[in-house]
GROMACS .gro file of C-alpha atoms in nm:
model
  305
    1MET     CA    1  -4.230  -7.039  -4.663
    2ARG     CA    2  -4.055  -6.934  -4.980
    3LEU     CA    3  -4.308  -6.887  -5.262
    4VAL     CA    4  -4.315  -6.841  -5.637
    5PHE     CA    5  -4.633  -6.669  -5.752
    6ALA     CA    6  -4.764  -6.705  -6.108
    7GLY     CA    7  -5.042  -6.477  -6.234
    8SER     CA    8  -5.116  -6.217  -6.498
    9PRO     CA    9  -5.455  -6.035  -6.508
   10ALA     CA   10  -5.618  -5.801  -6.259
   11ALA     CA   11  -5.805  -6.095  -6.106
   12ALA     CA   12  -5.473  -6.228  -5.973
   13VAL     CA   13  -5.369  -5.900  -5.807
   14PRO     CA   14  -5.568  -5.942  -5.480
   15SER     CA   15  -5.400  -6.280  -5.428
   16LEU     CA   16  -5.055  -6.132  -5.483
   17HIS     CA   17  -5.132  -5.853  -5.237
   18ALA     CA   18  -5.250  -6.109  -4.980
   19LEU     CA   19  -4.932  -6.314  -5.010
   20LEU     CA   20  -4.708  -6.008  -4.998
   21ALA     CA   21  -4.883  -5.909  -4.673
   22SER     CA   22  -4.844  -6.258  -4.526
   23ARG     CA   23  -4.563  -6.406  -4.318
   24HIS     CA   24  -4.428  -6.581  -4.627
   25GLU     CA   25  -4.160  -6.468  -4.874
   26VAL     CA   26  -4.256  -6.416  -5.237
   27ALA     CA   27  -3.922  -6.493  -5.400
   28ALA     CA   28  -4.038  -6.420  -5.755
   29VAL     CA   29  -4.346  -6.346  -5.962
   30LEU     CA   30  -4.400  -6.526  -6.292
   31THR     CA   31  -4.625  -6.344  -6.539
   32ARG     CA   32  -4.698  -6.315  -6.908
   33GLU     CA   33  -4.483  -6.099  -7.132
   34ASP     CA   34  -4.577  -5.737  -7.208
   35SER     CA   35  -4.849  -5.720  -7.475
   36PRO     CA   36  -4.982  -5.449  -7.710
   37GLN     CA   37  -5.278  -5.265  -7.556
   38GLY     CA   38  -5.515  -4.992  -7.672
   39ARG     CA   39  -5.560  -4.837  -8.014
   40LYS     CA   40  -5.195  -4.736  -8.028
   41ARG     CA   41  -5.090  -5.094  -7.940
   42ILE     CA   42  -4.846  -4.984  -7.672
   43LEU     CA   43  -4.651  -5.267  -7.507
   44THR     CA   44  -4.792  -5.288  -7.155
   45PRO     CA   45  -4.696  -5.505  -6.855
   46THR     CA   46  -4.958  -5.728  -6.696
   47PRO     CA   47  -5.134  -5.593  -6.384
   48VAL     CA   48  -4.946  -5.851  -6.177
   49ALA     CA   49  -4.612  -5.737  -6.321
   50ASP     CA   50  -4.694  -5.377  -6.226
   51VAL     CA   51  -4.768  -5.469  -5.864
   52ALA     CA   52  -4.459  -5.687  -5.831
   53ALA     CA   53  -4.235  -5.415  -5.973
   54GLU     CA   54  -4.382  -5.156  -5.736
   55ARG     CA   55  -4.310  -5.385  -5.442
   56GLY     CA   56  -3.957  -5.465  -5.556
   57VAL     CA   57  -4.027  -5.833  -5.618
   58ARG     CA   58  -3.831  -6.018  -5.883
   59VAL     CA   59  -4.039  -6.047  -6.202
   60VAL     CA   60  -3.999  -6.327  -6.455
   61LYS     CA   61  -4.189  -6.265  -6.779
   62ALA     CA   62  -4.262  -6.562  -7.000
   63ASN     CA   63  -4.540  -6.688  -7.227
   64ARG     CA   64  -4.366  -7.026  -7.246
   65LEU     CA   65  -4.223  -7.180  -6.931
   66ALA     CA   66  -3.950  -7.394  -7.087
   67PRO     CA   67  -3.699  -7.103  -7.122
   68VAL     CA   68  -3.742  -6.996  -6.756
   69THR     CA   69  -3.786  -7.335  -6.587
   70ASP     CA   70  -3.425  -7.359  -6.468
   71GLU     CA   71  -3.438  -7.003  -6.335
   72LEU     CA   72  -3.749  -7.077  -6.128
   73ILE     CA   73  -3.621  -7.412  -6.001
   74ALA     CA   74  -3.297  -7.242  -5.889
   75LEU     CA   75  -3.504  -7.028  -5.649
   76GLU     CA   76  -3.575  -7.345  -5.448
   77PRO     CA   77  -3.932  -7.249  -5.356
   78ASP     CA   78  -4.127  -7.440  -5.094
   79LEU     CA   79  -4.451  -7.379  -5.282
   80GLY     CA   80  -4.570  -7.252  -5.616
   81VAL     CA   81  -4.895  -7.052  -5.624
   82ILE     CA   82  -5.082  -6.989  -5.946
   83VAL     CA   83  -5.380  -6.761  -6.010
   84ALA     CA   84  -5.482  -6.704  -6.372
   85TYR     CA   85  -5.130  -6.710  -6.511
   86GLY     CA   86  -5.240  -6.806  -6.860
   87GLY     CA   87  -5.023  -7.112  -6.918
   88LEU     CA   88  -4.977  -7.472  -6.804
   89VAL     CA   89  -4.712  -7.571  -6.550
   90ARG     CA   90  -4.551  -7.897  -6.655
   91GLU     CA   91  -4.265  -8.114  -6.535
   92PRO     CA   92  -3.997  -8.066  -6.418
   93LEU     CA   93  -4.129  -7.734  -6.282
   94LEU     CA   94  -4.453  -7.888  -6.155
   95SER     CA   95  -4.281  -8.099  -5.889
   96ALA     CA   96  -3.985  -7.868  -5.822
   97PRO     CA   97  -4.128  -7.688  -5.514
   98ARG     CA   98  -4.118  -7.897  -5.195
   99LEU     CA   99  -4.498  -7.882  -5.168
  100GLY     CA  100  -4.569  -7.861  -5.540
  101TRP     CA  101  -4.809  -7.598  -5.677
  102ILE     CA  102  -5.154  -7.487  -5.567
  103ASN     CA  103  -5.404  -7.308  -5.788
  104LEU     CA  104  -5.686  -7.065  -5.704
  105HIS     CA  105  -5.966  -7.137  -5.950
  106PHE     CA  106  -6.285  -6.932  -5.976
  107SER     CA  107  -6.543  -7.210  -5.979
  108LEU     CA  108  -6.682  -7.492  -5.767
  109LEU     CA  109  -6.470  -7.773  -5.907
  110PRO     CA  110  -6.520  -8.006  -6.081
  111ARG     CA  111  -6.780  -7.777  -6.238
  112TRP     CA  112  -6.622  -7.545  -6.496
  113ARG     CA  113  -6.269  -7.670  -6.533
  114GLY     CA  114  -6.080  -7.449  -6.777
  115ALA     CA  115  -5.982  -7.095  -6.868
  116ALA     CA  116  -6.321  -6.919  -6.841
  117PRO     CA  117  -6.513  -7.062  -6.543
  118VAL     CA  118  -6.690  -6.741  -6.441
  119GLN     CA  119  -6.809  -6.668  -6.793
  120HIS     CA  120  -6.943  -7.019  -6.848
  121ALA     CA  121  -7.118  -7.024  -6.511
  122LEU     CA  122  -7.313  -6.713  -6.606
  123ILE     CA  123  -7.390  -6.830  -6.959
  124ALA     CA  124  -7.528  -7.152  -6.811
  125GLY     CA  125  -7.745  -6.955  -6.568
  126ASP     CA  126  -7.584  -7.098  -6.252
  127ASP     CA  127  -7.736  -6.963  -5.932
  128VAL     CA  128  -7.431  -7.041  -5.716
  129THR     CA  129  -7.060  -7.020  -5.786
  130GLY     CA  130  -6.741  -6.981  -5.585
  131ALA     CA  131  -6.369  -7.054  -5.576
  132CYS     CA  132  -6.142  -7.347  -5.495
  133VAL     CA  133  -5.779  -7.384  -5.398
  134PHE     CA  134  -5.648  -7.717  -5.526
  135GLN     CA  135  -5.325  -7.909  -5.580
  136LEU     CA  136  -5.199  -7.863  -5.933
  137VAL     CA  137  -5.164  -8.189  -6.128
  138PRO     CA  138  -5.089  -8.262  -6.494
  139GLU     CA  139  -5.459  -8.309  -6.576
  140LEU     CA  140  -5.651  -7.985  -6.625
  141ASP     CA  141  -5.791  -7.848  -6.294
  142ALA     CA  142  -5.829  -8.204  -6.158
  143GLY     CA  143  -5.625  -8.197  -5.835
  144ASP     CA  144  -5.747  -8.251  -5.481
  145VAL     CA  145  -5.915  -7.948  -5.322
  146PHE     CA  146  -5.775  -7.788  -5.005
  147ALA     CA  147  -6.043  -7.522  -4.958
  148ARG     CA  148  -6.354  -7.387  -5.124
  149MET     CA  149  -6.604  -7.104  -5.081
  150SER     CA  150  -6.940  -7.046  -5.245
  151ARG     CA  151  -7.172  -6.752  -5.298
  152PRO     CA  152  -7.499  -6.683  -5.478
  153VAL     CA  153  -7.485  -6.527  -5.822
  154GLY     CA  154  -7.664  -6.193  -5.856
  155ARG     CA  155  -7.918  -6.191  -6.139
  156HIS     CA  156  -7.764  -5.876  -6.284
  157GLU     CA  157  -7.395  -5.954  -6.227
  158THR     CA  158  -7.173  -5.957  -6.532
  159ALA     CA  159  -6.863  -6.174  -6.562
  160GLY     CA  160  -6.644  -5.873  -6.493
  161ARG     CA  161  -6.820  -5.780  -6.169
  162LEU     CA  162  -6.847  -6.140  -6.047
  163LEU     CA  163  -6.480  -6.207  -6.118
  164ASP     CA  164  -6.378  -5.893  -5.929
  165SER     CA  165  -6.573  -6.016  -5.626
  166LEU     CA  166  -6.439  -6.371  -5.643
  167ALA     CA  167  -6.084  -6.241  -5.682
  168VAL     CA  168  -6.106  -6.063  -5.345
  169ASP     CA  169  -6.279  -6.348  -5.159
  170GLY     CA  170  -6.056  -6.604  -5.326
  171ALA     CA  171  -5.742  -6.421  -5.217
  172GLU     CA  172  -5.841  -6.467  -4.853
  173LEU     CA  173  -5.911  -6.836  -4.917
  174LEU     CA  174  -5.573  -6.874  -5.086
  175ALA     CA  175  -5.383  -6.701  -4.806
  176ARG     CA  176  -5.544  -6.926  -4.544
  177THR     CA  177  -5.451  -7.233  -4.748
  178VAL     CA  178  -5.088  -7.124  -4.777
  179ASP     CA  179  -5.076  -7.074  -4.399
  180ALA     CA  180  -5.227  -7.419  -4.343
  181LEU     CA  181  -4.970  -7.579  -4.574
  182ALA     CA  182  -4.691  -7.403  -4.386
  183ASP     CA  183  -4.831  -7.524  -4.053
  184GLY     CA  184  -4.884  -7.879  -4.175
  185THR     CA  185  -5.258  -7.867  -4.111
  186ALA     CA  186  -5.387  -7.852  -4.469
  187VAL     CA  187  -5.606  -8.141  -4.581
  188ALA     CA  188  -5.708  -8.194  -4.944
  189GLU     CA  189  -6.007  -8.393  -5.066
  190PRO     CA  190  -6.061  -8.545  -5.412
  191GLN     CA  191  -6.304  -8.365  -5.640
  192SER     CA  192  -6.646  -8.525  -5.672
  193GLY     CA  193  -6.941  -8.462  -5.899
  194GLU     CA  194  -7.001  -8.404  -6.269
  195VAL     CA  195  -6.711  -8.255  -6.464
  196THR     CA  196  -6.798  -7.963  -6.692
  197LEU     CA  197  -6.553  -7.770  -6.906
  198ALA     CA  198  -6.504  -7.395  -6.949
  199PRO     CA  199  -6.280  -7.330  -7.251
  200LYS     CA  200  -6.161  -6.982  -7.339
  201LEU     CA  201  -6.430  -6.775  -7.511
  202THR     CA  202  -6.395  -6.633  -7.861
  203ILE     CA  203  -6.555  -6.330  -8.024
  204ALA     CA  204  -6.810  -6.567  -8.179
  205ASP     CA  205  -6.925  -6.668  -7.830
  206GLY     CA  206  -7.039  -6.309  -7.774
  207ARG     CA  207  -7.306  -6.316  -8.044
  208LEU     CA  208  -7.654  -6.292  -7.892
  209ASP     CA  209  -7.914  -6.527  -8.040
  210PHE     CA  210  -8.258  -6.372  -8.004
  211GLY     CA  211  -8.414  -6.700  -8.109
  212GLU     CA  212  -8.344  -6.816  -7.752
  213PRO     CA  213  -8.561  -6.727  -7.449
  214ALA     CA  214  -8.501  -6.381  -7.305
  215ARG     CA  215  -8.339  -6.512  -6.987
  216ARG     CA  216  -8.091  -6.719  -7.189
  217VAL     CA  217  -8.005  -6.416  -7.402
  218ILE     CA  218  -7.933  -6.209  -7.093
  219ASP     CA  219  -7.734  -6.490  -6.929
  220ARG     CA  220  -7.507  -6.498  -7.233
  221PHE     CA  221  -7.482  -6.119  -7.231
  222ARG     CA  222  -7.373  -6.130  -6.865
  223GLY     CA  223  -7.125  -6.409  -6.931
  224VAL     CA  224  -6.945  -6.235  -7.218
  225THR     CA  225  -6.935  -5.887  -7.059
  226PRO     CA  226  -6.688  -5.722  -7.071
  227GLU     CA  227  -6.486  -5.985  -7.262
  228PRO     CA  228  -6.512  -6.094  -7.538
  229GLY     CA  229  -6.814  -5.862  -7.551
  230ALA     CA  230  -7.177  -5.909  -7.653
  231HIS     CA  231  -7.286  -5.817  -8.004
  232THR     CA  232  -7.548  -5.861  -8.273
  233GLU     CA  233  -7.598  -5.736  -8.628
  234VAL     CA  234  -7.865  -5.486  -8.730
  235ASP     CA  235  -7.917  -5.378  -9.091
  236GLY     CA  236  -7.591  -5.548  -9.182
  237GLN     CA  237  -7.393  -5.349  -8.924
  238ARG     CA  238  -7.228  -5.491  -8.614
  239LEU     CA  239  -7.371  -5.356  -8.289
  240LYS     CA  240  -7.198  -5.404  -7.954
  241ILE     CA  241  -7.434  -5.451  -7.661
  242LEU     CA  242  -7.289  -5.283  -7.352
  243ASP     CA  243  -7.594  -5.306  -7.124
  244ALA     CA  244  -7.914  -5.505  -7.158
  245ALA     CA  245  -8.188  -5.661  -6.945
  246VAL     CA  246  -8.499  -5.874  -6.964
  247ALA     CA  247  -8.783  -5.636  -7.053
  248HIS     CA  248  -9.070  -5.705  -6.818
  249ASP     CA  249  -9.424  -5.605  -6.923
  250ALA     CA  250  -9.310  -5.548  -7.281
  251PRO     CA  251  -9.538  -5.588  -7.583
  252PRO     CA  252  -9.490  -5.915  -7.778
  253LEU     CA  253  -9.248  -5.901  -8.070
  254PRO     CA  254  -9.131  -6.164  -8.321
  255ALA     CA  255  -8.790  -6.308  -8.232
  256GLY     CA  256  -8.518  -6.065  -8.338
  257ARG     CA  257  -8.756  -5.780  -8.428
  258LEU     CA  258  -8.658  -5.439  -8.286
  259ALA     CA  259  -8.905  -5.177  -8.171
  260LEU     CA  260  -8.926  -4.865  -7.959
  261ALA     CA  261  -9.189  -4.887  -7.684
  262ALA     CA  262  -9.227  -4.646  -7.391
  263LYS     CA  263  -8.886  -4.500  -7.477
  264ARG     CA  264  -8.725  -4.846  -7.449
  265VAL     CA  265  -8.544  -5.019  -7.736
  266LEU     CA  266  -8.673  -5.375  -7.737
  267VAL     CA  267  -8.574  -5.693  -7.919
  268GLY     CA  268  -8.821  -5.980  -7.941
  269THR     CA  269  -8.749  -6.336  -7.824
  270PRO     CA  270  -8.975  -6.644  -7.821
  271ASP     CA  271  -9.098  -6.575  -7.466
  272GLY     CA  272  -9.075  -6.198  -7.423
  273ALA     CA  273  -8.836  -5.917  -7.501
  274VAL     CA  274  -8.488  -5.795  -7.418
  275GLU     CA  275  -8.425  -5.426  -7.360
  276LEU     CA  276  -8.111  -5.277  -7.512
  277VAL     CA  277  -7.993  -5.013  -7.266
  278ARG     CA  278  -7.652  -4.907  -7.396
  279VAL     CA  279  -7.488  -4.991  -7.728
  280GLN     CA  280  -7.191  -4.908  -7.947
  281PRO     CA  281  -7.242  -4.904  -8.325
  282ALA     CA  282  -6.947  -4.993  -8.546
  283GLY     CA  283  -6.698  -4.706  -8.572
  284ARG     CA  284  -6.880  -4.492  -8.315
  285THR     CA  285  -6.868  -4.425  -7.942
  286ALA     CA  286  -7.090  -4.585  -7.680
  287MET     CA  287  -7.437  -4.432  -7.644
  288ALA     CA  288  -7.781  -4.488  -7.495
  289ALA     CA  289  -7.978  -4.734  -7.707
  290ALA     CA  290  -8.258  -4.480  -7.753
  291ASP     CA  291  -8.009  -4.233  -7.907
  292TRP     CA  292  -7.888  -4.503  -8.146
  293TRP     CA  293  -8.248  -4.587  -8.240
  294ARG     CA  294  -8.319  -4.228  -8.341
  295GLY     CA  295  -8.052  -4.259  -8.609
  296LEU     CA  296  -8.226  -4.552  -8.780
  297ASP     CA  297  -8.472  -4.533  -9.068
  298ALA     CA  298  -8.808  -4.489  -8.894
  299ASP     CA  299  -8.999  -4.642  -9.186
  300ALA     CA  300  -8.791  -4.960  -9.208
  301GLU     CA  301  -8.825  -5.286  -9.016
  302HIS     CA  302  -8.514  -5.364  -8.813
  303VAL     CA  303  -8.407  -5.713  -8.709
  304ALA     CA  304  -8.120  -5.824  -8.486
  305ALA     CA  305  -7.948  -6.128  -8.632
   0.00000   0.00000   0.00000
């Protein structure tokens, strides 16, 4: 079949590789426009754009689809495939391919419809997650599902690590679905179950609330790592939390109170403590939490808020 692939971040790259290695033709790749990256704000192509360019595939860069809709329709694709493109496909582009569009989504739909399913699954403490390939429809992530896979969630997995894993497994699921559609054997089933939403996270979502139980604090830390990033405020200064864990066998501490115990930097919660393992103070480089602690006033009481 003749395909148009839409994707942008690194999580979409395994799927593009799988389709490029398949028996199908990737006629063009749709991706977001180059964006400023790093401290020097250098305009940088998306990871998907880099791969497509290396493979000599036509690249269409657009943050809004209206200006490029006619160009994509003119390619006369049999199928559109979307993986984390970062925009909504609407009519007339939605129904232009002979078989419409399919979407690889990193959740067990209808749980966690939206832009940040992996992050919300971790924040909620889900024990199982997965990926689905479904028919794209105008309603958000609501189409019939062709294929799904599930896997347990590791208790120490961050959103970044879990997404990397699902991107690889999901690419295989996607490739099999494309083959089935080409062969006429694909069967889709309506979604069933409770619908939950996973909107894009903001910097505010990364704030850790030590008034919550320790497990909830760590679930949020895992869900917002590496983006938008976990943080708190100590002595009026923002502190990024790069690594943390539930502190087992720790002495009791009031919620939010910091202390050094057995060379571990601890923060109290209502039912135990969280250990800060690696942090980054404002304007400084990342460091072990114990090194950061040594720079604080030893006679003062420190509270994370």
